[in-house]
Amino acid sequence: MPTALIADDEPHLLRHLAEMLATQWPGMQIVAQCRNGPEAAQQIEALQPDLAFLDIRMPGLTGLEVAQGIECATRVVFVTAYDEFALQAFDAAALDYLVKPVTVERLARSVARLKEAVRQPVADDSRMAQALGQLQPAAAPATPLRWVRASQGEWTQQVAVDDVLFFRADEKYTVVQTVSREYLIRTPISELAQQLDPQQFWQIHRSTLINLRHLDGARRDEVSRLRVRMRGHDTELPVSRAYVHLFKAM
């Protein structure tokens, strides 16, 4: 029996889509209904549903950010009010999407497509990554960030971004990791990604940015997930499926 997760911060839309799916696809089991992005990301990781219907605009994490962090075989259907350009990006990447308000006719077409998709193995996600890239372009900022004010204990210091191995979200803070020290800042990963030079810093997960100048290597683990390691640090950082294509030349 195929399984699905639905995420939308509007309760009536969440309930409406769940009811429509129950009618259009009686054999599908809805394993979770989520009201925000972090909850959706957590439940996808825990339950690994076949499908995730993700609202684009949710508190905490957007549907796009949740999709970028998926490491299991869950396929994404975006529920969106985006304009035609964005919809063309989804369609070109063979992603499905539902425009609010969702109609019975459109959902029926989507269900027919998805029933076929869940029978097939998960394909390479480079097209998904390209589509997400079109919606979240990584344009270089006019003046890339060169320093961050970071805390370590009672001290606040200026840390050069060139010395940073990686930035990683950790609950309420973002960890700033250098070879010798770990600092904390409050700037979210999404904001850092817009302030840093995209030629030097790559986002490899919704919670992680790495400094390419310190990249040591990459490997596949026992379940074929890509992981990277930074020079001078033992921690291996997971690469989400949406970013694996960045490392194909390695």
Short mmCIF file of C-alpha atoms in Angstrom, two decimals:
data_model
loop_
_atom_site.label_atom_id
_atom_site.label_comp_id
_atom_site.label_asym_id
_atom_site.label_seq_id
_atom_site.Cartn_x
_atom_site.Cartn_y
_atom_site.Cartn_z
CA MET A 1 0.00 0.00 0.00
CA PRO A 2 1.54 3.38 -1.00
CA THR A 3 1.96 5.94 1.77
CA ALA A 4 1.81 9.74 1.76
CA LEU A 5 2.44 12.75 3.96
CA ILE A 6 0.61 16.06 3.59
CA ALA A 7 2.01 19.37 4.84
CA ASP A 8 0.14 22.69 4.85
CA ASP A 9 -0.10 25.41 7.49
CA GLU A 10 -3.75 26.09 6.67
CA PRO A 11 -5.86 23.47 8.54
CA HIS A 12 -8.86 23.61 6.21
CA LEU A 13 -6.68 23.11 3.11
CA LEU A 14 -4.83 20.28 4.83
CA ARG A 15 -8.09 18.57 5.68
CA HIS A 16 -9.57 19.23 2.23
CA LEU A 17 -6.61 17.69 0.39
CA ALA A 18 -6.62 14.67 2.71
CA GLU A 19 -10.32 14.10 2.01
CA MET A 20 -9.86 14.48 -1.75
CA LEU A 21 -6.94 12.04 -1.77
CA ALA A 22 -8.97 9.51 0.21
CA THR A 23 -11.63 9.68 -2.50
CA GLN A 24 -9.32 9.70 -5.53
CA TRP A 25 -6.85 7.11 -4.20
CA PRO A 26 -8.60 4.85 -1.66
CA GLY A 27 -5.65 2.44 -1.59
CA MET A 28 -3.20 5.08 -0.34
CA GLN A 29 -2.47 5.51 3.38
CA ILE A 30 -1.89 9.04 4.69
CA VAL A 31 0.66 8.49 7.45
CA ALA A 32 1.06 12.10 8.63
CA GLN A 33 -0.52 15.54 8.33
CA CYS A 34 1.90 18.36 9.21
CA ARG A 35 1.35 22.05 9.90
CA ASN A 36 4.87 23.42 9.28
CA GLY A 37 8.13 22.74 7.49
CA PRO A 38 10.25 21.37 10.38
CA GLU A 39 7.50 18.93 11.34
CA ALA A 40 7.22 17.78 7.72
CA ALA A 41 10.98 17.27 7.44
CA GLN A 42 11.08 15.30 10.69
CA GLN A 43 8.16 13.08 9.73
CA ILE A 44 9.52 12.40 6.23
CA GLU A 45 12.82 11.28 7.75
CA ALA A 46 11.07 9.10 10.32
CA LEU A 47 8.31 7.58 8.19
CA GLN A 48 9.87 7.68 4.68
CA PRO A 49 6.52 7.87 2.87
CA ASP A 50 6.30 7.17 -0.84
CA LEU A 51 4.91 10.66 -1.49
CA ALA A 52 5.00 14.04 0.23
CA PHE A 53 2.49 16.73 -0.70
CA LEU A 54 4.29 19.92 0.38
CA ASP A 55 2.86 23.41 0.52
CA ILE A 56 5.42 25.88 -0.81
CA ARG A 57 4.87 28.52 1.87
CA MET A 58 5.09 27.08 5.38
CA PRO A 59 6.55 28.46 8.63
CA GLY A 60 9.94 27.22 9.77
CA LEU A 61 10.95 25.69 6.45
CA THR A 62 9.38 26.22 3.04
CA GLY A 63 8.27 23.27 0.95
CA LEU A 64 11.30 23.86 -1.26
CA GLU A 65 13.66 23.68 1.73
CA VAL A 66 11.98 20.51 2.98
CA ALA A 67 12.36 18.95 -0.49
CA GLN A 68 16.04 19.89 -0.61
CA GLY A 69 16.66 18.01 2.62
CA ILE A 70 14.97 14.72 1.70
CA GLU A 71 17.46 11.86 1.74
CA CYS A 72 15.07 8.90 1.47
CA ALA A 73 13.14 7.77 -1.62
CA THR A 74 10.14 10.03 -0.98
CA ARG A 75 8.81 11.76 -4.08
CA VAL A 76 7.54 15.32 -3.81
CA VAL A 77 4.34 16.92 -5.05
CA PHE A 78 4.31 20.68 -4.53
CA VAL A 79 1.10 22.46 -3.60
CA THR A 80 1.59 26.01 -4.78
CA ALA A 81 0.22 29.34 -5.81
CA TYR A 82 3.34 30.17 -7.82
CA ASP A 83 3.18 31.79 -11.23
CA GLU A 84 3.48 30.13 -14.63
CA PHE A 85 7.27 30.39 -14.78
CA ALA A 86 7.64 28.33 -11.61
CA LEU A 87 5.12 25.78 -12.80
CA GLN A 88 7.08 25.36 -16.03
CA ALA A 89 10.20 24.71 -13.95
CA PHE A 90 8.38 21.99 -12.00
CA ASP A 91 6.98 20.44 -15.17
CA ALA A 92 10.31 20.45 -17.00
CA ALA A 93 11.83 18.57 -14.07
CA ALA A 94 9.09 15.91 -14.17
CA LEU A 95 7.85 17.02 -10.74
CA ASP A 96 4.15 17.19 -10.13
CA TYR A 97 2.40 20.19 -8.64
CA LEU A 98 -1.10 21.18 -7.54
CA VAL A 99 -2.33 24.75 -7.76
CA LYS A 100 -4.52 26.07 -4.98
CA PRO A 101 -7.45 25.69 -4.85
CA VAL A 102 -6.97 22.05 -5.85
CA THR A 103 -9.68 20.80 -8.18
CA VAL A 104 -10.97 17.24 -8.42
CA GLU A 105 -10.04 17.06 -12.12
CA ARG A 106 -6.43 18.18 -11.55
CA LEU A 107 -5.97 15.86 -8.59
CA ALA A 108 -7.31 12.93 -10.62
CA ARG A 109 -4.68 13.58 -13.31
CA SER A 110 -1.98 13.84 -10.65
CA VAL A 111 -3.07 10.58 -8.99
CA ALA A 112 -2.91 8.75 -12.32
CA ARG A 113 0.65 9.99 -12.82
CA LEU A 114 1.71 9.23 -9.26
CA LYS A 115 0.32 5.70 -9.29
CA GLU A 116 2.67 4.94 -12.16
CA ALA A 117 5.58 6.77 -10.51
CA VAL A 118 5.47 4.83 -7.23
CA ARG A 119 5.84 1.57 -9.16
CA GLN A 120 9.16 2.74 -10.59
CA PRO A 121 12.52 3.07 -8.80
CA VAL A 122 13.57 6.57 -7.79
CA ALA A 123 15.51 8.18 -10.62
CA ASP A 124 18.47 10.57 -10.51
CA ASP A 125 17.37 13.81 -8.82
CA SER A 126 19.51 16.21 -10.85
CA ARG A 127 16.44 17.51 -12.71
CA MET A 128 14.73 18.24 -9.39
CA ALA A 129 17.80 20.09 -8.18
CA GLN A 130 17.89 22.15 -11.37
CA ALA A 131 14.23 23.08 -10.96
CA LEU A 132 14.76 24.09 -7.34
CA GLY A 133 17.77 26.09 -8.48
CA GLN A 134 15.58 28.01 -10.92
CA LEU A 135 13.25 28.92 -8.09
CA GLN A 136 16.04 29.75 -5.66
CA PRO A 137 18.84 31.16 -7.84
CA ALA A 138 22.25 31.39 -6.16
CA ALA A 139 23.26 34.79 -7.48
CA ALA A 140 26.45 36.23 -6.06
CA PRO A 141 25.76 39.04 -3.56
CA ALA A 142 27.12 42.48 -4.45
CA THR A 143 29.51 42.29 -1.49
CA PRO A 144 29.96 38.70 -0.27
CA LEU A 145 30.15 38.21 3.47
CA ARG A 146 33.77 38.14 4.69
CA TRP A 147 33.39 38.02 8.48
CA VAL A 148 30.82 36.74 10.94
CA ARG A 149 30.37 37.83 14.54
CA ALA A 150 30.24 34.55 16.42
CA SER A 151 30.05 33.52 20.07
CA GLN A 152 32.14 31.03 21.99
CA GLY A 153 31.19 30.93 25.63
CA GLU A 154 31.23 34.49 26.99
CA TRP A 155 33.32 35.79 24.09
CA THR A 156 32.17 37.30 20.81
CA GLN A 157 34.71 37.20 17.98
CA GLN A 158 35.11 38.18 14.36
CA VAL A 159 35.60 34.97 12.35
CA ALA A 160 36.85 35.19 8.76
CA VAL A 161 34.58 33.16 6.47
CA ASP A 162 37.67 31.90 4.62
CA ASP A 163 38.58 30.03 7.81
CA VAL A 164 35.16 28.40 8.14
CA LEU A 165 34.96 24.73 7.16
CA PHE A 166 31.18 24.62 7.24
CA PHE A 167 28.04 26.20 8.65
CA ARG A 168 25.43 23.83 10.07
CA ALA A 169 22.02 24.54 11.61
CA ASP A 170 21.66 23.27 15.18
CA GLU A 171 18.24 23.91 16.75
CA LYS A 172 18.11 27.66 17.55
CA TYR A 173 21.64 28.41 16.37
CA THR A 174 23.96 27.92 13.42
CA VAL A 175 27.30 26.26 14.16
CA VAL A 176 30.35 27.93 12.62
CA GLN A 177 33.08 25.30 12.41
CA THR A 178 36.75 26.11 11.85
CA VAL A 179 39.65 23.69 12.10
CA SER A 180 40.32 24.51 15.74
CA ARG A 181 37.05 25.88 17.14
CA GLU A 182 33.28 25.81 17.03
CA TYR A 183 31.28 29.04 17.31
CA LEU A 184 27.58 29.87 17.36
CA ILE A 185 25.61 32.49 15.45
CA ARG A 186 21.88 33.15 15.12
CA THR A 187 21.83 33.75 11.34
CA PRO A 188 19.82 31.00 9.59
CA ILE A 189 21.39 28.91 6.85
CA SER A 190 18.97 30.36 4.29
CA GLU A 191 20.21 33.90 5.02
CA LEU A 192 23.88 32.88 5.02
CA ALA A 193 23.44 31.24 1.61
CA GLN A 194 22.32 34.59 0.21
CA GLN A 195 25.22 36.50 1.78
CA LEU A 196 28.14 34.17 0.95
CA ASP A 197 29.97 33.79 -2.36
CA PRO A 198 28.24 30.84 -4.13
CA GLN A 199 31.49 30.03 -5.94
CA GLN A 200 33.14 29.35 -2.58
CA PHE A 201 30.25 28.06 -0.45
CA TRP A 202 27.92 25.28 -1.55
CA GLN A 203 24.71 24.31 0.16
CA ILE A 204 24.70 20.48 0.39
CA HIS A 205 21.71 20.08 2.70
CA ARG A 206 18.97 22.37 3.95
CA SER A 207 20.99 22.65 7.18
CA THR A 208 24.57 22.72 5.83
CA LEU A 209 26.85 25.04 3.83
CA ILE A 210 30.43 23.95 3.09
CA ASN A 211 33.52 25.95 2.14
CA LEU A 212 34.89 24.37 -1.05
CA ARG A 213 38.40 25.60 -0.23
CA HIS A 214 38.46 23.09 2.64
CA LEU A 215 36.73 20.17 0.92
CA ASP A 216 38.80 17.01 1.43
CA GLY A 217 36.74 14.36 -0.36
CA ALA A 218 33.45 12.52 -0.78
CA ARG A 219 32.31 8.93 -0.40
CA ARG A 220 29.22 6.74 -0.58
CA ASP A 221 28.16 5.08 2.66
CA GLU A 222 26.70 1.59 3.09
CA VAL A 223 23.26 2.72 1.86
CA SER A 224 24.75 4.68 -1.06
CA ARG A 225 24.21 8.13 0.44
CA LEU A 226 26.87 10.68 -0.45
CA ARG A 227 28.94 12.13 2.39
CA VAL A 228 31.73 14.72 2.35
CA ARG A 229 34.62 15.41 4.69
CA MET A 230 36.43 18.69 5.30
CA ARG A 231 40.18 19.04 5.82
CA GLY A 232 41.18 19.09 9.47
CA HIS A 233 37.84 17.77 10.72
CA ASP A 234 36.61 14.20 11.21
CA THR A 235 32.87 14.79 10.90
CA GLU A 236 31.28 13.47 7.70
CA LEU A 237 28.51 15.68 6.37
CA PRO A 238 25.56 14.14 4.48
CA VAL A 239 24.66 15.46 1.03
CA SER A 240 20.94 15.60 0.27
CA ARG A 241 19.71 13.99 -2.92
CA ALA A 242 18.86 17.40 -4.38
CA TYR A 243 22.57 18.40 -4.24
CA VAL A 244 24.30 15.17 -5.28
CA HIS A 245 24.65 16.43 -8.87
CA LEU A 246 27.14 19.06 -7.67
CA PHE A 247 29.67 16.30 -6.99
CA LYS A 248 29.34 14.30 -10.19
CA ALA A 249 32.65 15.59 -11.50
CA MET A 250 34.48 14.28 -8.43
#
